[in-house]
Short mmCIF file of C-alpha atoms in Angstrom, two decimals:
data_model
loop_
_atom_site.label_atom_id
_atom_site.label_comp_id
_atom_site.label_asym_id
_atom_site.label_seq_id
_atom_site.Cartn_x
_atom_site.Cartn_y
_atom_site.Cartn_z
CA UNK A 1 0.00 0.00 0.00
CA UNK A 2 1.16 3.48 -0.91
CA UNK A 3 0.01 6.54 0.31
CA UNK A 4 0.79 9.68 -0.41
CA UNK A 5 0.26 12.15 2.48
CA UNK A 6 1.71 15.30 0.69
CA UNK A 7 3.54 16.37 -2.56
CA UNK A 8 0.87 14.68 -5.19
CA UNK A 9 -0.41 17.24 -7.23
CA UNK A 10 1.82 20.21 -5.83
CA UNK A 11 5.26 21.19 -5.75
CA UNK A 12 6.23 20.67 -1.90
CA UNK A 13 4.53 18.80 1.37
CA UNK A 14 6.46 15.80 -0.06
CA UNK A 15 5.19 12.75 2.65
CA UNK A 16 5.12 9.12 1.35
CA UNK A 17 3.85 6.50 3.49
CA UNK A 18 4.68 2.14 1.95
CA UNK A 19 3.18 -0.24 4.09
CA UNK A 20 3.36 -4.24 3.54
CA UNK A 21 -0.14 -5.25 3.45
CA UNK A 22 1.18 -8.30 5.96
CA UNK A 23 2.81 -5.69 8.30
CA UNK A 24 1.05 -3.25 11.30
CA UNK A 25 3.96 -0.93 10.56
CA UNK A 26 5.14 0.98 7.63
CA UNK A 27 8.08 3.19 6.03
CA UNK A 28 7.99 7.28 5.50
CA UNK A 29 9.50 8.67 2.74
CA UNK A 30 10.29 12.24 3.93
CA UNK A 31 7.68 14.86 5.65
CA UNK A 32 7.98 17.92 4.18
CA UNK A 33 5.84 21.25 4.71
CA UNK A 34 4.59 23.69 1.96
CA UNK A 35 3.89 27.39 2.70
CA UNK A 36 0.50 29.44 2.62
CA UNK A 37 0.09 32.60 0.43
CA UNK A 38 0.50 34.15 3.97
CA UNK A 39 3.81 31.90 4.64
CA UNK A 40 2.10 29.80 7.39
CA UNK A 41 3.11 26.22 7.24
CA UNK A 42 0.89 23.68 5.40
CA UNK A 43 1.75 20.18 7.04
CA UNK A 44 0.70 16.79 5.34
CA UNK A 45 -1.61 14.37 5.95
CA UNK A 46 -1.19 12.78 9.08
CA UNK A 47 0.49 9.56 10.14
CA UNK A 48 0.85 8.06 13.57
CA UNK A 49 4.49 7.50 14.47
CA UNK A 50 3.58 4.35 16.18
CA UNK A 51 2.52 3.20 12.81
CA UNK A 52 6.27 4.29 11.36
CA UNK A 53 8.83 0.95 11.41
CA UNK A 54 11.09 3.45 9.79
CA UNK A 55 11.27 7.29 8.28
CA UNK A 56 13.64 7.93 5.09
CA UNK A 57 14.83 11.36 4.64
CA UNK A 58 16.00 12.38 1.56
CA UNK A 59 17.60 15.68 1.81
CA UNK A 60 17.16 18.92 4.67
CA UNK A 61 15.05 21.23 2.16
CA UNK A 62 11.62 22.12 4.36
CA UNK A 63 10.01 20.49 1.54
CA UNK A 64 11.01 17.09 2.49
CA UNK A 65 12.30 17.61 5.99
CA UNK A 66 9.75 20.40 7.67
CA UNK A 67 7.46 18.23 9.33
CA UNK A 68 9.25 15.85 10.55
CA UNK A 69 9.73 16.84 14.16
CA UNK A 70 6.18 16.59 14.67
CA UNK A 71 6.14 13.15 14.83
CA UNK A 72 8.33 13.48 17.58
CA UNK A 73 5.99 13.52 20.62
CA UNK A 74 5.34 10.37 21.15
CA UNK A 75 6.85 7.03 19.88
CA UNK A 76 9.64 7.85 17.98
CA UNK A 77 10.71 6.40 14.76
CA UNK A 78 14.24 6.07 13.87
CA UNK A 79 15.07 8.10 11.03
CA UNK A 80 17.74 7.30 8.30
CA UNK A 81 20.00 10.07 6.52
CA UNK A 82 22.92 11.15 5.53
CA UNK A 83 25.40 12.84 8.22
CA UNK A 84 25.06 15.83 6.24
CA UNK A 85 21.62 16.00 5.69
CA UNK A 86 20.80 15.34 9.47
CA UNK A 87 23.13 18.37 10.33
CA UNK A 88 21.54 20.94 7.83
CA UNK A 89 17.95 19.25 8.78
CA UNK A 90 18.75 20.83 12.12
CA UNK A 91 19.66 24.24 10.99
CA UNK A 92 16.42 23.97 8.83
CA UNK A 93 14.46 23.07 12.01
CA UNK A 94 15.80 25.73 14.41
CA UNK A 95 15.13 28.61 11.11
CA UNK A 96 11.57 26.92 10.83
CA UNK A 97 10.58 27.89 14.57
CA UNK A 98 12.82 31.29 14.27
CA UNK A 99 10.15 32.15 11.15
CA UNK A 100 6.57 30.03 11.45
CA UNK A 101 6.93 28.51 15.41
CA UNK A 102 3.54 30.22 16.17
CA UNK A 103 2.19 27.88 13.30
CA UNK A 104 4.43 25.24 14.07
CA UNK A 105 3.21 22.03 15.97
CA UNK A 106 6.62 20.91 17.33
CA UNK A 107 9.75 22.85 19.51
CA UNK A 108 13.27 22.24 20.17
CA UNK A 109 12.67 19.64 22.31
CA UNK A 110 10.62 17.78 19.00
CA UNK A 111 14.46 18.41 16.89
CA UNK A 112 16.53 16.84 19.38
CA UNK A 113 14.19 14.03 19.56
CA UNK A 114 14.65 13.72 15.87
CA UNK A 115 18.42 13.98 16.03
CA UNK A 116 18.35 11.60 19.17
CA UNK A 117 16.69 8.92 17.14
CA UNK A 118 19.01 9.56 13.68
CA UNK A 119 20.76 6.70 12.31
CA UNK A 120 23.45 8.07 9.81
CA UNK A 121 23.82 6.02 6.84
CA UNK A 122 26.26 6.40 3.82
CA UNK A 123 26.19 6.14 0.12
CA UNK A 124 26.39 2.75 -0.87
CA UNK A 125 25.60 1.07 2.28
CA UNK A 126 23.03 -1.55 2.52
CA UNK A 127 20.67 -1.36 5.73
CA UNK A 128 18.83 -3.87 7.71
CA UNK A 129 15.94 -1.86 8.99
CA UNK A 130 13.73 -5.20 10.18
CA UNK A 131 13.95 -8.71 9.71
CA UNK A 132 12.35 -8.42 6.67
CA UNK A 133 13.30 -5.10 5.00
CA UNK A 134 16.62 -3.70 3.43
CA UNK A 135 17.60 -0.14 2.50
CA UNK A 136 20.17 0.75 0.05
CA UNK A 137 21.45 4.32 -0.08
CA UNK A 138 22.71 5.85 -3.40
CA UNK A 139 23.60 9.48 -4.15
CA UNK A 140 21.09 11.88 -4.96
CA UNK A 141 23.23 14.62 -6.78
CA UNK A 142 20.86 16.74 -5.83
CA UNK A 143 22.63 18.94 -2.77
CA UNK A 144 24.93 17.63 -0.62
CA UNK A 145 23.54 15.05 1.45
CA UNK A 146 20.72 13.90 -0.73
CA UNK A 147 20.07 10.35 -1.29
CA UNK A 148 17.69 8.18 -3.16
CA UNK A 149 16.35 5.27 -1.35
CA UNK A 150 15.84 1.77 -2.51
CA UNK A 151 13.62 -0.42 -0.07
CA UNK A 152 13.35 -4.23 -0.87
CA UNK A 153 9.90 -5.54 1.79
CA UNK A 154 9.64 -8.86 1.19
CA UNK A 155 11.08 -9.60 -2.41
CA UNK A 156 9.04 -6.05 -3.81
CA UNK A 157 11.49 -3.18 -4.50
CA UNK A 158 10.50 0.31 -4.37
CA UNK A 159 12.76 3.35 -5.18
CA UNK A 160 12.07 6.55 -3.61
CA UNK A 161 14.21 9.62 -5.02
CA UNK A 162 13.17 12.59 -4.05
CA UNK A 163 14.63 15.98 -5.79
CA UNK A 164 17.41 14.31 -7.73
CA UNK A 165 20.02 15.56 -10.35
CA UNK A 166 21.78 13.73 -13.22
CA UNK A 167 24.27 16.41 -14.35
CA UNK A 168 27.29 17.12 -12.32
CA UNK A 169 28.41 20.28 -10.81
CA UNK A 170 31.13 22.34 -9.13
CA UNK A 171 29.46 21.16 -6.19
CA UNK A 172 28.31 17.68 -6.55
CA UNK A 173 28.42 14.73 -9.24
CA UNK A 174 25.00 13.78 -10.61
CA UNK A 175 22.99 11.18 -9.48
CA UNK A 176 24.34 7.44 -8.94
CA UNK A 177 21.80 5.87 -11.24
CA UNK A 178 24.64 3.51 -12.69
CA UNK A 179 23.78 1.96 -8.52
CA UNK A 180 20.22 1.65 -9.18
CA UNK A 181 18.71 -1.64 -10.08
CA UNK A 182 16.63 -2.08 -13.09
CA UNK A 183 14.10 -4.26 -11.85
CA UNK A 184 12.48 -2.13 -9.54
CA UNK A 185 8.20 -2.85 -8.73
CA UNK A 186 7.70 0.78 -8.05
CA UNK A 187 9.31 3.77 -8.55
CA UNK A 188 8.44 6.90 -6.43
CA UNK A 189 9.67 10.26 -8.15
CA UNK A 190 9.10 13.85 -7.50
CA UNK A 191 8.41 15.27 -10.41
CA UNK A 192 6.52 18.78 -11.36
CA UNK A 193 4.30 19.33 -13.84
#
C-alpha cells in the first residue's frame, strides 16, 4: 500500500507512506511542509508514528524535511540520513521555529528528539531496517547530502528519489543511477508538472 500524504499534485509537502499489506507498521518517505500565500506552514496528511517501522529522509530542504519533528511527541521512529543531511535538517528546524513557530506544531525539544533517534547512513551502504526489510542508499546529486532510497519488503522493490540531479556540478556529481537496479516494482519520483 502506498500513500501519499503530501507532494501529489503540488510542488512541496512531499510525505510518502509504503506499508506491507502483511505488516502493522510501515516506512515514511520524507515529511515535508509547503507554505501558505501568507507563509504559514501547510503540514501533510497525518500519520501516527507508532505506525512508522522506519522514516527515510532524503535531503534537509523544508520540503522534504519540515514536518518531521512533529512526529516526535510520542513514539519515535528512527530516522535514516545522511550525516550531512541530518546536520543541515537541524539548521532547517531551528530557522523553521525562528520564522513560522507560532504555526508550528513541534519545539526544540521535537528536533533533538529527531536527532536523538538519527541513524546516519552512507552512500552505498546496505541497511537492515527489520527482519524483513533492506535499505540501500545511493547518491542523490541533488545537494549535498541527498540520497535516493531503494527499499526491498519482502522480495518487492520500491525506489524513492526525491529531488534528484543527473548532471554534475562544481558542487556535486550527478545522481548514482549507474547503482540503481533495473528491476524495480515501483518507482516513487518527484516530479513537477
Amino acid at each position: 500500500m502506498i500513500r501519499v500524504l503530501g507532494g501529489g499534485g503540488e510542488v512541496g509537502r512531499m510525505a510518502i507512506f509504503v506499508k506491507d499489506a502483511n505488516s502493522d507498521r510501515g516506512f515514511l518517505f520524507d515529511y515535508g511542509v509547503n507554505f501558505d500565500e501568507n507563509d504559514r506552514p501547510v503540514m501533510p496528511g497525518h500519520v501516527r508514528p507508532r505506525d512508522i517501522a522506519a522514516v527515510f529522509l532524503s535531503h534537509a530542504h523544508l520540503d522534504h524535511c519540515g514536518a518531521l519533528p512533529s512526529l516526535y511527541v510520542s513514539s519515535p521512529p528512527p530516522v535514516y540520513a545522511t550525516p550531512l543531511t541530518l546536520e543541515l535538517a537541524d539548521i532547517m528546524f531551528k530557522d523553521a521555529i525562528k520564522l513560522s513557530g507560532y504555526y508550528l506544531p513541534y519545539e526544540d525539544e521535537e528536533i533533538k528528539a529527531v536527532l536523538e533517534h538519527a541513524i546516519p547512513v552512507t552512500y552505498g551502504e546496505d541497511v537492515d531496517v527489520t527482519r524483513d526489510v533492506r535499505a540501500s542508499i545511493i547518491n542523490a546529486g541533488h545537494v549535498p547530502g541527498s540520497m535516493l532510497t531503494l527499499l526491498e519488503i519482502n522480495g518487492a522493490r520500491v525506489l524513492f528519489t526525491g529531488d534528484f540531479n543527473l548532471a554534475p556540478s562544481n558542487l556535486l556529481r550527478g545522481a548514482d543511477i549507474n547503482n540503481v537496479p533495473r528491476d524495480v516494482d515501483v518507482v516513487i519520483m518527484e516530479a513537477h508538472t
